Coordinates of C-alpha atoms and ligand atoms in Angstrom, one line a residue:
M18 CA 0.0 -0.3 0.0
I19 CA 1.0 3.3 -0.4
G20 CA 0.7 5.4 3.3
V21 CA -0.4 9.1 3.4
F22 CA 0.2 11.1 6.6
D23 CA -1.6 13.7 8.4
S24 CA -1.9 15.6 11.5
G25 CA -5.3 15.4 10.9
F26 CA -7.7 15.9 7.9
G27 CA -5.8 18.0 5.3
G28 CA -3.7 15.5 4.3
L29 CA -6.7 14.3 2.0
V30 CA -6.8 17.2 0.0
V31 CA -3.1 15.8 -0.8
L32 CA -4.6 11.7 -1.2
R33 CA -7.1 13.4 -3.3
E34 CA -4.8 14.2 -6.5
F35 CA -3.3 11.1 -6.1
L36 CA -6.4 9.2 -6.4
Q37 CA -6.7 11.1 -9.6
V38 CA -3.5 10.5 -10.6
L39 CA -2.6 7.3 -9.6
P40 CA -6.2 5.6 -9.2
D41 CA -5.4 2.0 -9.2
Y42 CA -2.7 1.5 -6.4
D43 CA -3.8 0.5 -3.1
Y44 CA -4.2 3.7 -0.4
L45 CA -3.9 3.8 3.6
Y46 CA -5.0 7.2 5.2
L47 CA -3.7 8.4 8.6
G48 CA -4.9 11.3 9.9
D49 CA -3.3 11.7 13.6
N50 CA -6.6 13.6 14.6
A51 CA -6.1 12.8 18.5
R52 CA -3.1 15.3 18.4
I53 CA -3.4 18.3 15.6
P54 CA -2.0 21.3 15.0
Y55 CA 1.5 19.7 14.6
G56 CA 2.1 23.4 13.4
T57 CA 2.2 24.6 16.8
R58 CA 4.5 22.2 18.1
S59 CA 8.4 21.9 19.0
D60 CA 10.7 20.1 16.7
R61 CA 10.9 16.7 19.5
V62 CA 7.2 16.5 19.6
V63 CA 6.1 16.8 15.9
I64 CA 9.5 14.4 15.3
R65 CA 7.9 11.6 17.7
F66 CA 4.7 11.7 16.5
T67 CA 6.0 11.4 12.8
E68 CA 7.6 8.5 13.2
Q69 CA 4.8 6.1 15.6
A70 CA 2.2 7.0 12.9
V71 CA 5.1 5.9 9.8
D72 CA 6.1 3.4 11.9
Y73 CA 2.8 2.2 12.4
L74 CA 1.7 2.8 8.6
F75 CA 4.6 0.3 7.8
R76 CA 3.3 -2.2 10.1
Q77 CA 0.1 -2.0 8.4
G78 CA 2.1 -3.1 5.2
C79 CA 3.0 0.5 3.4
R80 CA 5.8 0.1 1.3
L81 CA 5.8 3.8 0.7
I82 CA 4.2 7.0 2.9
V83 CA 3.9 10.5 1.5
L84 CA 3.7 13.3 4.6
A85 CA 1.2 15.4 2.9
C86 CA 1.8 17.6 6.0
H87 CA 3.9 19.5 5.7
T88 CA 4.8 20.5 9.3
A89 CA 6.3 16.5 9.4
S90 CA 8.1 17.3 5.9
A91 CA 9.7 20.0 7.3
R92 CA 11.0 19.1 10.5
A93 CA 10.3 15.7 10.6
L94 CA 11.2 14.1 7.1
R95 CA 15.2 15.1 7.4
R96 CA 15.5 13.4 10.2
I97 CA 13.4 10.0 9.3
Q98 CA 15.4 9.9 6.0
Q99 CA 18.8 9.6 6.9
V100 CA 19.2 8.1 10.9
W101 CA 15.5 6.4 11.4
L102 CA 14.6 4.6 8.2
P103 CA 18.2 3.3 7.9
E104 CA 17.7 1.8 11.3
R105 CA 14.6 1.1 11.3
Y106 CA 13.4 0.4 7.6
P107 CA 15.6 0.2 5.4
D108 CA 14.3 -1.6 2.3
L109 CA 11.0 1.4 2.5
R110 CA 10.6 4.6 1.4
V111 CA 9.2 8.0 3.7
L112 CA 8.5 11.2 1.0
G113 CA 7.6 14.3 1.1
V114 CA 5.1 17.4 -0.1
L115 CA 8.1 20.1 0.6
I116 CA 10.9 19.3 -2.0
P117 CA 8.0 19.0 -4.5
T118 CA 6.6 22.4 -3.4
V119 CA 9.8 24.2 -3.3
E120 CA 10.8 22.7 -7.4
E121 CA 7.2 24.1 -8.6
A122 CA 8.0 27.3 -7.1
V123 CA 11.0 28.0 -8.1
A124 CA 10.0 26.4 -12.2
R125 CA 7.3 28.6 -12.7
T126 CA 9.2 32.1 -10.6
R127 CA 9.9 34.7 -12.9
S128 CA 10.7 37.8 -10.7
K129 CA 12.5 34.7 -8.3
R130 CA 10.0 36.6 -5.0
I131 CA 8.6 33.7 -3.6
G132 CA 6.3 33.5 -1.0
V133 CA 5.1 31.0 1.5
I134 CA 2.1 30.9 3.8
A135 CA 2.4 28.0 6.6
T136 CA 2.0 27.2 10.3
E137 CA 4.5 28.8 12.9
G138 CA 5.8 25.2 13.2
T139 CA 7.3 25.3 9.1
V140 CA 7.9 29.0 9.7
I141 CA 10.4 28.6 12.1
S142 CA 12.0 25.8 10.7
Q143 CA 13.1 27.5 7.9
S144 CA 12.4 24.6 5.9
F145 CA 11.0 26.5 2.9
D146 CA 13.8 29.2 2.8
L147 CA 16.5 27.0 2.9
E148 CA 15.5 24.1 0.4
L149 CA 14.6 27.3 -1.9
K150 CA 17.5 28.8 -1.8
K151 CA 19.1 25.8 -2.3
L152 CA 18.0 25.5 -5.6
D153 CA 18.4 28.8 -6.9
P154 CA 20.0 31.0 -4.5
E155 CA 19.1 34.3 -5.9
V156 CA 15.5 33.6 -5.0
E157 CA 14.4 35.9 -2.3
V158 CA 11.7 34.0 -0.1
V159 CA 9.1 35.8 2.0
Q160 CA 7.5 33.8 4.9
Q161 CA 4.3 34.7 6.8
A162 CA 3.1 32.0 9.2
C163 CA -0.3 32.1 9.4
P164 CA -2.0 30.0 12.8
L165 CA -5.6 31.7 12.7
L166 CA -6.3 29.6 9.6
V167 CA -6.3 25.9 10.3
P168 CA -8.6 27.3 13.4
I169 CA -10.6 29.1 10.8
I170 CA -10.8 26.5 8.2
E171 CA -11.6 23.0 11.1
S172 CA -14.3 25.4 12.4
G173 CA -16.1 25.6 9.2
E174 CA -15.5 29.6 9.3
Q175 CA -14.0 29.8 6.1
E176 CA -17.1 32.2 4.6
W177 CA -17.1 34.6 7.8
E178 CA -16.6 37.9 7.2
G179 CA -13.8 37.9 9.6
T180 CA -11.7 35.3 7.2
G181 CA -11.4 38.1 4.7
L182 CA -10.3 40.8 7.5
I183 CA -7.3 38.0 8.9
L184 CA -6.1 36.6 4.9
R185 CA -5.7 40.2 4.0
R186 CA -3.8 40.6 6.8
Y187 CA -1.9 37.8 6.5
L188 CA -1.2 38.8 2.8
A189 CA -0.5 41.9 2.8
P190 CA 3.8 41.3 3.2
F191 CA 3.0 39.3 -0.3
K192 CA 2.4 41.9 -2.9
G193 CA 5.8 42.0 -4.4
V194 CA 5.9 38.3 -5.0
D195 CA 5.1 36.5 -7.8
T196 CA 4.7 32.8 -6.4
L197 CA 3.3 31.8 -3.3
I198 CA 3.3 28.7 -1.6
L199 CA 0.5 27.2 -0.3
G200 CA 2.4 25.5 2.9
C201 CA -0.1 24.2 5.0
T202 CA -2.4 21.0 3.9
H203 CA -5.4 23.1 5.2
Y204 CA -4.8 26.2 2.8
S205 CA -5.8 25.1 -1.0
I206 CA -9.5 24.9 0.6
L207 CA -8.8 29.3 0.8
K208 CA -7.2 29.1 -2.3
D209 CA -10.1 31.3 -4.1
Q210 CA -10.4 33.8 -1.6
I211 CA -6.2 34.0 -1.0
Q212 CA -6.4 34.7 -5.4
A213 CA -8.5 37.0 -5.4
I214 CA -6.8 39.2 -2.8
L215 CA -3.6 38.3 -4.3
G216 CA -4.6 39.4 -7.7
P217 CA -3.9 37.8 -10.7
G218 CA -0.3 37.8 -11.1
H219 CA 0.4 35.7 -8.7
E220 CA 0.9 32.4 -8.8
L221 CA -0.6 30.1 -6.5
I222 CA 1.3 26.6 -5.6
C223 CA -0.5 23.8 -4.3
S224 CA 1.4 20.5 -2.5
G225 CA -1.7 18.2 -3.3
Q226 CA -1.2 18.5 -6.9
V227 CA 2.4 19.4 -7.6
T228 CA 3.3 16.1 -5.0
A229 CA 0.6 13.7 -7.3
A230 CA 3.0 14.3 -9.9
K231 CA 6.3 13.9 -8.5
L232 CA 4.9 10.8 -7.0
V233 CA 3.8 9.8 -10.4
D234 CA 7.5 10.6 -11.5
Y235 CA 9.3 9.3 -8.7
L236 CA 7.2 5.1 -9.4
A237 CA 8.5 5.8 -12.9
R238 CA 11.9 6.3 -12.0
H239 CA 11.9 3.8 -9.2
P240 CA 10.8 0.4 -10.6
E241 CA 11.6 -1.7 -7.9
M242 CA 9.3 0.6 -5.1
E243 CA 6.4 0.1 -7.8
I244 CA 6.6 -3.4 -8.3
Q245 CA 6.0 -4.0 -4.5
L246 CA 3.2 -2.1 -5.0
S247 CA -0.4 -3.6 -4.4
R248 CA -3.1 -2.6 -7.5
K249 CA -6.8 -3.2 -6.4
G250 CA -7.7 0.3 -5.9
T251 CA -8.7 0.1 -2.1
R252 CA -8.5 2.7 0.2
R253 CA -8.8 3.3 4.0
Y254 CA -8.8 5.8 5.9
L255 CA -7.8 5.2 9.7
T256 CA -7.6 8.5 12.5
T257 CA -6.4 8.8 16.0
D258 CA -9.2 10.9 17.2
L259 CA -13.3 10.1 16.1
T260 CA -15.2 13.1 17.2
P261 CA -19.3 13.5 15.2
R262 CA -17.6 16.5 13.4
F263 CA -15.4 14.5 11.7
A264 CA -17.8 13.5 8.5
Q265 CA -18.0 17.0 7.9
L266 CA -14.8 17.6 8.1
A267 CA -13.5 14.9 6.1
S268 CA -16.1 15.7 3.0
L269 CA -14.6 19.3 2.6
F270 CA -11.0 18.2 2.7
M271 CA -12.2 14.7 0.4
G272 CA -15.1 16.3 -1.8
H273 CA -17.4 13.5 -0.7
P274 CA -18.1 11.2 2.6
L275 CA -15.9 8.6 3.8
S276 CA -15.8 6.2 6.6
S277 CA -13.0 5.6 9.0
E278 CA -11.7 3.9 11.4
L279 CA -10.0 4.8 14.8
V280 CA -6.6 3.1 16.0
E281 CA -4.0 3.6 18.5
L282 CA -0.5 4.7 17.3
Ligands
LIG20 N1 -1.4 19.2 8.9 C1 -0.5 20.9 9.3 C2 0.5 21.0 7.4 O1 0.4 21.0 6.7 C3 -1.3 21.8 9.4 C4 -2.3 20.9 10.9 C5 -1.5 21.3 12.5 O2 -1.0 22.2 12.2 O3 -1.4 19.7 12.3 O4 1.7 21.5 7.5

């Protein structure tokens, strides 16, 4: 199976894109809803939670896992790939959303001025800044943490007039950039509002679509992994907490209702 992990429901927007381009594979989604948000936590905790989740997905039979969570990709992925995986599961792979998104942004920008909106944890990690500058040392990166957006979206308040005011404030530093990375799973839900505020001269990069295209490419370049992935078109959704709001939020991110299984990591 291909495992897809997020701190909560938001990663369903990434899985949704995978299903568009690679529908035949079997997917196991895990949302750590009991411990969301990751975006306000320390490195140590994000790394520990992410390792537990990845370990759980491997024990369920996943061979390849994508961290759909930007905070986990920014703060835990490098350590998992370089230290944890070689010790624990040397033949298995964990990928993230950050590198595909950064590559796309560098390919698209004309002005070499790239904006990033993300959780506090992702901004503090400087991962976007570092990776963007690794690809092109000339790019200027403007980052803005948007801590209010995840709670707004999780409360279903995206149409509330206050959301527009908050977005305007968060987006004020980006007038001079031509490319804005939506560096958090949840933000693609607000894509149209963000585009309307910034105007047509700004390209928005959503990690879901970009990572899906890179996954197609990855599987083509890694037949030794591709051959291990089963292709019966099944999807299972696991969560570490099942609240009455689950169905509503899952529908918001996935586009249709789904049933999920409660698990303990
Ligand atoms: N999934 C997280 C991300 O993409 C957002 C929610 C959280 O803070 O855990 O950064």
